[in-house]
Amino acid sequence: MTSILLRLVFVLLCAVPAAHAAPLTVEAVFGVPSYAETQLSENGRYLAVLTPVKGRVNLSVIDLQTRKSLARVEIPGADIRGIQWLGNERLLFSMEQIGRAVVHRFNTGGLFMVSRDGKEQRKLFPTAQEWFKVRAHRFVYYSVAGLIPGQGDEVLVTANDIDEHSFDVYRLNVTNGKRTLLSPKRPPRVHGWLLDANQVPRVALSSHENSTDRTTWYRASEDAPWKALWRASTTSGAMAVALHLEADGRHLLVASNEGRDTMALYRYDAHTGERKELLAEHPRFDLGATASGDPTGDLVWDAAGRDVLGVRIDIGEPTTLWLDEGHQRLQALIDGALPGLRNVFARSLDGTRTLVSSYSDRQPTRWHLLDEKTGQMEALFVSRPWLDNGALVAMKPVFYTTRDGLEMLAYVFEPTGRKPGERVPAVVLIHGGPWTESVPWGPASREFQEAQLLASRGYAVIAPNFRGTTGLGKRIYQSARGQFGLAMQDDIEDATDWLVAQGIADAQRICLSGASYGGYAALMGLVKTPAKYRCAVSGLPVTDLAVLMSSGWSSISKHEASRLYWTEMVGDPATQTAQLNAVSPARQAHRIQGRVMLYGSVDDTRTPIEQMELMRSALRAQGQEPRWMAKYGEGHGFSGSENLLELYQQKFDFLAQSLSREAARPDGPAR
């Protein structure tokens, strides 16, 4: 341990940013980091860390007092993820298949317990594969719902093992595996819970059959009847989401956008139904939950897991809005010691030690240990030291204005070595969803990773948000209703024009790229404005909206909640076929002039391979043969390391051919 620390400190002190001569490799960006998750025990003495050993991620436990390794835990044929201390004596974790194709997804999950010294081990929940075998071929999902203060052998978990549409709460003993049901009389279709200080489920969040609405339920005591506090639509109108039940069992921390655009944090009296004081707000970004009712950011809890101290959000760059002055002061001290970084910290229960995680757009994650008694901070680990030498470019948050006046957040990556005033080929990187949160700032997203690979190869990249993106207020989210291929596409065009107007992009050499909804929008860009873009890289795409929503091949057409949501937000294939066809790339292929690359998985159940095949047939009918890559064993996205490597090799080659100066034509983009 000491030698590792000395070596890492030397690297931190001596690394000097330099121009990156060679392009980044796919392995460097997507490969397993040297160190991944780390977590401090309650008393601050022990540190758990995930690190690869012989190609698999193992769990190591280190005694920070003696600097000795106490245990190394491995699962044959699998990786460890999701570590969680249970007091000071035991840890919980789950199983993963990092770098393996999705066909291995069954051999994942599970919940395992291991003692600090590695001698005591127990499987608490079966893996996905084991559930699938015994539960009539349906998955059972579970999660750790919270720790029990003062308990080192019990934990709270939720699982939908009784009813596939509802999650129940259990008190789980990790030493013998015994579970105690805490939610025998619950409302129907519960997907979330809030418990009181005595671990009694008192607030239930539920969905509805044949509706996209959600209802929040409350009971005054364990034996009291459930009453509905409010019902809200996930697609229109105001939204309110309960986040935390205070110690008095009466007051809630609620995220709400009633009477405003963005979600703000309020105190709410469950007995009277009165929304009380405003606790935190932001004029541009949602706090706590999005306008669609999904969580955004992270609540920051005290070490005992009882009180909310603040909320972490991504407002162009990540920040923490503290509700507690003591932690706000500690944040300022740490930021002063580690300037220019996003610093996230977790304190031990006694407040003597603090684990600090630091990162930026140009620096991979580092961990430091702060001794609050002496004020000394010690460097521990670097997640990807090979990227800690100036290999990454800046991820610049910018705001562009859409043609109808919306201010939209985007991120710009300028290539290494670009000279002032030089226009370079560009890629517009479109996120999936589309009803998902903004691409997070920093290394936590696939868009960041892909943008870095492209920037190292000389491309400027813009990753725009557009209407429908959640976390940016209800106006931006709800203005996407019925706007597939229309105003949503206008936003992407406006982001493209902004990049050109800034003197960064060569207007004659721009390509669209994305997956899922991003794959759809890449193709629609060639349909809607064929002279604006040279090419499209379309992954896992939607190409025929009416077919996707009605064929029975897609999970969207088979699952009630997904079908209802898409019908409300996009259109009804039973009554609006003509409108859907007008914004379906496979129905509008005759308008496409630019080159096309299609990639996806034969086993994708979200956007089935038939969507790619419809697009290829339509292009062939117009005399164009698209570049094609279809893999078996993957799902809605590629996770196998070999498939990822091949995919990016294909992308780089396709972009190099399509965006070269020689490929340009006087009358527009090359075919």
JSON list of N, CA, C and O in Angstrom, two decimals, residues 238-263:
[
{"chain": "A", "resi": 238, "resn": "ALA", "atom": "N", "xyz": [-48.36, 19.69, -13.95]},
{"chain": "A", "resi": 238, "resn": "ALA", "atom": "CA", "xyz": [-47.39, 19.80, -12.87]},
{"chain": "A", "resi": 238, "resn": "ALA", "atom": "C", "xyz": [-47.03, 18.42, -12.32]},
{"chain": "A", "resi": 238, "resn": "ALA", "atom": "O", "xyz": [-47.81, 17.48, -12.39]},
{"chain": "A", "resi": 239, "resn": "MET", "atom": "N", "xyz": [-45.83, 18.33, -11.77]},
{"chain": "A", "resi": 239, "resn": "MET", "atom": "CA", "xyz": [-45.33, 17.08, -11.19]},
{"chain": "A", "resi": 239, "resn": "MET", "atom": "C", "xyz": [-44.87, 17.34, -9.77]},
{"chain": "A", "resi": 239, "resn": "MET", "atom": "O", "xyz": [-44.34, 18.41, -9.46]},
{"chain": "A", "resi": 240, "resn": "ALA", "atom": "N", "xyz": [-45.07, 16.35, -8.88]},
{"chain": "A", "resi": 240, "resn": "ALA", "atom": "CA", "xyz": [-44.54, 16.40, -7.52]},
{"chain": "A", "resi": 240, "resn": "ALA", "atom": "C", "xyz": [-44.06, 15.01, -7.16]},
{"chain": "A", "resi": 240, "resn": "ALA", "atom": "O", "xyz": [-44.74, 14.01, -7.45]},
{"chain": "A", "resi": 241, "resn": "VAL", "atom": "N", "xyz": [-42.89, 14.92, -6.53]},
{"chain": "A", "resi": 241, "resn": "VAL", "atom": "CA", "xyz": [-42.29, 13.64, -6.17]},
{"chain": "A", "resi": 241, "resn": "VAL", "atom": "C", "xyz": [-41.80, 13.72, -4.73]},
{"chain": "A", "resi": 241, "resn": "VAL", "atom": "O", "xyz": [-41.02, 14.62, -4.38]},
{"chain": "A", "resi": 242, "resn": "ALA", "atom": "N", "xyz": [-42.23, 12.79, -3.90]},
{"chain": "A", "resi": 242, "resn": "ALA", "atom": "CA", "xyz": [-41.77, 12.71, -2.51]},
{"chain": "A", "resi": 242, "resn": "ALA", "atom": "C", "xyz": [-40.39, 12.06, -2.48]},
{"chain": "A", "resi": 242, "resn": "ALA", "atom": "O", "xyz": [-40.17, 11.00, -3.07]},
{"chain": "A", "resi": 243, "resn": "LEU", "atom": "N", "xyz": [-39.43, 12.71, -1.79]},
{"chain": "A", "resi": 243, "resn": "LEU", "atom": "CA", "xyz": [-38.04, 12.26, -1.78]},
{"chain": "A", "resi": 243, "resn": "LEU", "atom": "C", "xyz": [-37.59, 11.71, -0.43]},
{"chain": "A", "resi": 243, "resn": "LEU", "atom": "O", "xyz": [-36.73, 10.84, -0.37]},
{"chain": "A", "resi": 244, "resn": "HIS", "atom": "N", "xyz": [-38.19, 12.23, 0.67]},
{"chain": "A", "resi": 244, "resn": "HIS", "atom": "CA", "xyz": [-37.69, 11.87, 2.00]},
{"chain": "A", "resi": 244, "resn": "HIS", "atom": "C", "xyz": [-38.78, 12.15, 3.03]},
{"chain": "A", "resi": 244, "resn": "HIS", "atom": "O", "xyz": [-39.49, 13.15, 2.93]},
{"chain": "A", "resi": 245, "resn": "LEU", "atom": "N", "xyz": [-38.91, 11.24, 4.02]},
{"chain": "A", "resi": 245, "resn": "LEU", "atom": "CA", "xyz": [-39.83, 11.43, 5.13]},
{"chain": "A", "resi": 245, "resn": "LEU", "atom": "C", "xyz": [-39.01, 11.82, 6.35]},
{"chain": "A", "resi": 245, "resn": "LEU", "atom": "O", "xyz": [-38.10, 11.10, 6.76]},
{"chain": "A", "resi": 246, "resn": "GLU", "atom": "N", "xyz": [-39.32, 12.96, 6.92]},
{"chain": "A", "resi": 246, "resn": "GLU", "atom": "CA", "xyz": [-38.54, 13.46, 8.05]},
{"chain": "A", "resi": 246, "resn": "GLU", "atom": "C", "xyz": [-38.77, 12.62, 9.31]},
{"chain": "A", "resi": 246, "resn": "GLU", "atom": "O", "xyz": [-39.68, 11.80, 9.37]},
{"chain": "A", "resi": 247, "resn": "ALA", "atom": "N", "xyz": [-37.93, 12.88, 10.32]},
{"chain": "A", "resi": 247, "resn": "ALA", "atom": "CA", "xyz": [-37.95, 12.06, 11.53]},
{"chain": "A", "resi": 247, "resn": "ALA", "atom": "C", "xyz": [-39.29, 12.13, 12.26]},
{"chain": "A", "resi": 247, "resn": "ALA", "atom": "O", "xyz": [-39.67, 11.18, 12.97]},
{"chain": "A", "resi": 248, "resn": "ASP", "atom": "N", "xyz": [-40.05, 13.22, 12.09]},
{"chain": "A", "resi": 248, "resn": "ASP", "atom": "CA", "xyz": [-41.34, 13.32, 12.77]},
{"chain": "A", "resi": 248, "resn": "ASP", "atom": "C", "xyz": [-42.42, 12.47, 12.12]},
{"chain": "A", "resi": 248, "resn": "ASP", "atom": "O", "xyz": [-43.54, 12.36, 12.64]},
{"chain": "A", "resi": 249, "resn": "GLY", "atom": "N", "xyz": [-42.11, 11.84, 10.98]},
{"chain": "A", "resi": 249, "resn": "GLY", "atom": "CA", "xyz": [-43.07, 10.99, 10.31]},
{"chain": "A", "resi": 249, "resn": "GLY", "atom": "C", "xyz": [-44.22, 11.73, 9.67]},
{"chain": "A", "resi": 249, "resn": "GLY", "atom": "O", "xyz": [-45.18, 11.11, 9.19]},
{"chain": "A", "resi": 250, "resn": "ARG", "atom": "N", "xyz": [-44.15, 13.02, 9.63]},
{"chain": "A", "resi": 250, "resn": "ARG", "atom": "CA", "xyz": [-45.25, 13.84, 9.11]},
{"chain": "A", "resi": 250, "resn": "ARG", "atom": "C", "xyz": [-44.84, 14.71, 7.93]},
{"chain": "A", "resi": 250, "resn": "ARG", "atom": "O", "xyz": [-45.62, 14.88, 7.00]},
{"chain": "A", "resi": 251, "resn": "HIS", "atom": "N", "xyz": [-43.64, 15.25, 7.98]},
{"chain": "A", "resi": 251, "resn": "HIS", "atom": "CA", "xyz": [-43.21, 16.18, 6.94]},
{"chain": "A", "resi": 251, "resn": "HIS", "atom": "C", "xyz": [-42.35, 15.48, 5.89]},
{"chain": "A", "resi": 251, "resn": "HIS", "atom": "O", "xyz": [-41.50, 14.64, 6.23]},
{"chain": "A", "resi": 252, "resn": "LEU", "atom": "N", "xyz": [-42.58, 15.87, 4.65]},
{"chain": "A", "resi": 252, "resn": "LEU", "atom": "CA", "xyz": [-41.86, 15.29, 3.52]},
{"chain": "A", "resi": 252, "resn": "LEU", "atom": "C", "xyz": [-40.96, 16.32, 2.86]},
{"chain": "A", "resi": 252, "resn": "LEU", "atom": "O", "xyz": [-41.27, 17.52, 2.86]},
{"chain": "A", "resi": 253, "resn": "LEU", "atom": "N", "xyz": [-39.86, 15.85, 2.28]},
{"chain": "A", "resi": 253, "resn": "LEU", "atom": "CA", "xyz": [-39.07, 16.64, 1.34]},
{"chain": "A", "resi": 253, "resn": "LEU", "atom": "C", "xyz": [-39.61, 16.29, -0.04]},
{"chain": "A", "resi": 253, "resn": "LEU", "atom": "O", "xyz": [-39.59, 15.12, -0.44]},
{"chain": "A", "resi": 254, "resn": "VAL", "atom": "N", "xyz": [-40.13, 17.30, -0.75]},
{"chain": "A", "resi": 254, "resn": "VAL", "atom": "CA", "xyz": [-40.81, 17.06, -2.02]},
{"chain": "A", "resi": 254, "resn": "VAL", "atom": "C", "xyz": [-40.19, 17.91, -3.11]},
{"chain": "A", "resi": 254, "resn": "VAL", "atom": "O", "xyz": [-39.88, 19.10, -2.90]},
{"chain": "A", "resi": 255, "resn": "ALA", "atom": "N", "xyz": [-40.00, 17.31, -4.29]},
{"chain": "A", "resi": 255, "resn": "ALA", "atom": "CA", "xyz": [-39.62, 18.06, -5.49]},
{"chain": "A", "resi": 255, "resn": "ALA", "atom": "C", "xyz": [-40.90, 18.37, -6.26]},
{"chain": "A", "resi": 255, "resn": "ALA", "atom": "O", "xyz": [-41.72, 17.48, -6.52]},
{"chain": "A", "resi": 256, "resn": "SER", "atom": "N", "xyz": [-41.11, 19.64, -6.60]},
{"chain": "A", "resi": 256, "resn": "SER", "atom": "CA", "xyz": [-42.35, 20.03, -7.26]},
{"chain": "A", "resi": 256, "resn": "SER", "atom": "C", "xyz": [-42.09, 21.17, -8.24]},
{"chain": "A", "resi": 256, "resn": "SER", "atom": "O", "xyz": [-41.24, 22.02, -8.01]},
{"chain": "A", "resi": 257, "resn": "ASN", "atom": "N", "xyz": [-42.86, 21.16, -9.36]},
{"chain": "A", "resi": 257, "resn": "ASN", "atom": "CA", "xyz": [-42.81, 22.29, -10.30]},
{"chain": "A", "resi": 257, "resn": "ASN", "atom": "C", "xyz": [-44.18, 22.96, -10.42]},
{"chain": "A", "resi": 257, "resn": "ASN", "atom": "O", "xyz": [-44.45, 23.64, -11.42]},
{"chain": "A", "resi": 258, "resn": "GLU", "atom": "N", "xyz": [-45.03, 22.78, -9.42]},
{"chain": "A", "resi": 258, "resn": "GLU", "atom": "CA", "xyz": [-46.33, 23.44, -9.44]},
{"chain": "A", "resi": 258, "resn": "GLU", "atom": "C", "xyz": [-46.14, 24.96, -9.40]},
{"chain": "A", "resi": 258, "resn": "GLU", "atom": "O", "xyz": [-45.47, 25.50, -8.53]},
{"chain": "A", "resi": 259, "resn": "GLY", "atom": "N", "xyz": [-46.69, 25.65, -10.40]},
{"chain": "A", "resi": 259, "resn": "GLY", "atom": "CA", "xyz": [-46.58, 27.10, -10.47]},
{"chain": "A", "resi": 259, "resn": "GLY", "atom": "C", "xyz": [-45.23, 27.60, -10.92]},
{"chain": "A", "resi": 259, "resn": "GLY", "atom": "O", "xyz": [-44.95, 28.80, -10.82]},
{"chain": "A", "resi": 260, "resn": "ARG", "atom": "N", "xyz": [-44.39, 26.75, -11.47]},
{"chain": "A", "resi": 260, "resn": "ARG", "atom": "CA", "xyz": [-43.06, 27.15, -11.92]},
{"chain": "A", "resi": 260, "resn": "ARG", "atom": "C", "xyz": [-42.59, 26.19, -13.01]},
{"chain": "A", "resi": 260, "resn": "ARG", "atom": "O", "xyz": [-43.23, 25.17, -13.28]},
{"chain": "A", "resi": 261, "resn": "ASP", "atom": "N", "xyz": [-41.44, 26.50, -13.63]},
{"chain": "A", "resi": 261, "resn": "ASP", "atom": "CA", "xyz": [-40.93, 25.66, -14.72]},
{"chain": "A", "resi": 261, "resn": "ASP", "atom": "C", "xyz": [-40.06, 24.52, -14.20]},
{"chain": "A", "resi": 261, "resn": "ASP", "atom": "O", "xyz": [-40.24, 23.37, -14.59]},
{"chain": "A", "resi": 262, "resn": "THR", "atom": "N", "xyz": [-39.10, 24.81, -13.33]},
{"chain": "A", "resi": 262, "resn": "THR", "atom": "CA", "xyz": [-38.18, 23.78, -12.86]},
{"chain": "A", "resi": 262, "resn": "THR", "atom": "C", "xyz": [-38.65, 23.18, -11.54]},
{"chain": "A", "resi": 262, "resn": "THR", "atom": "O", "xyz": [-39.36, 23.82, -10.76]},
{"chain": "A", "resi": 263, "resn": "MET", "atom": "N", "xyz": [-38.23, 21.95, -11.30]},
{"chain": "A", "resi": 263, "resn": "MET", "atom": "CA", "xyz": [-38.54, 21.27, -10.04]},
{"chain": "A", "resi": 263, "resn": "MET", "atom": "C", "xyz": [-37.68, 21.87, -8.92]},
{"chain": "A", "resi": 263, "resn": "MET", "atom": "O", "xyz": [-36.45, 21.95, -9.05]}
]
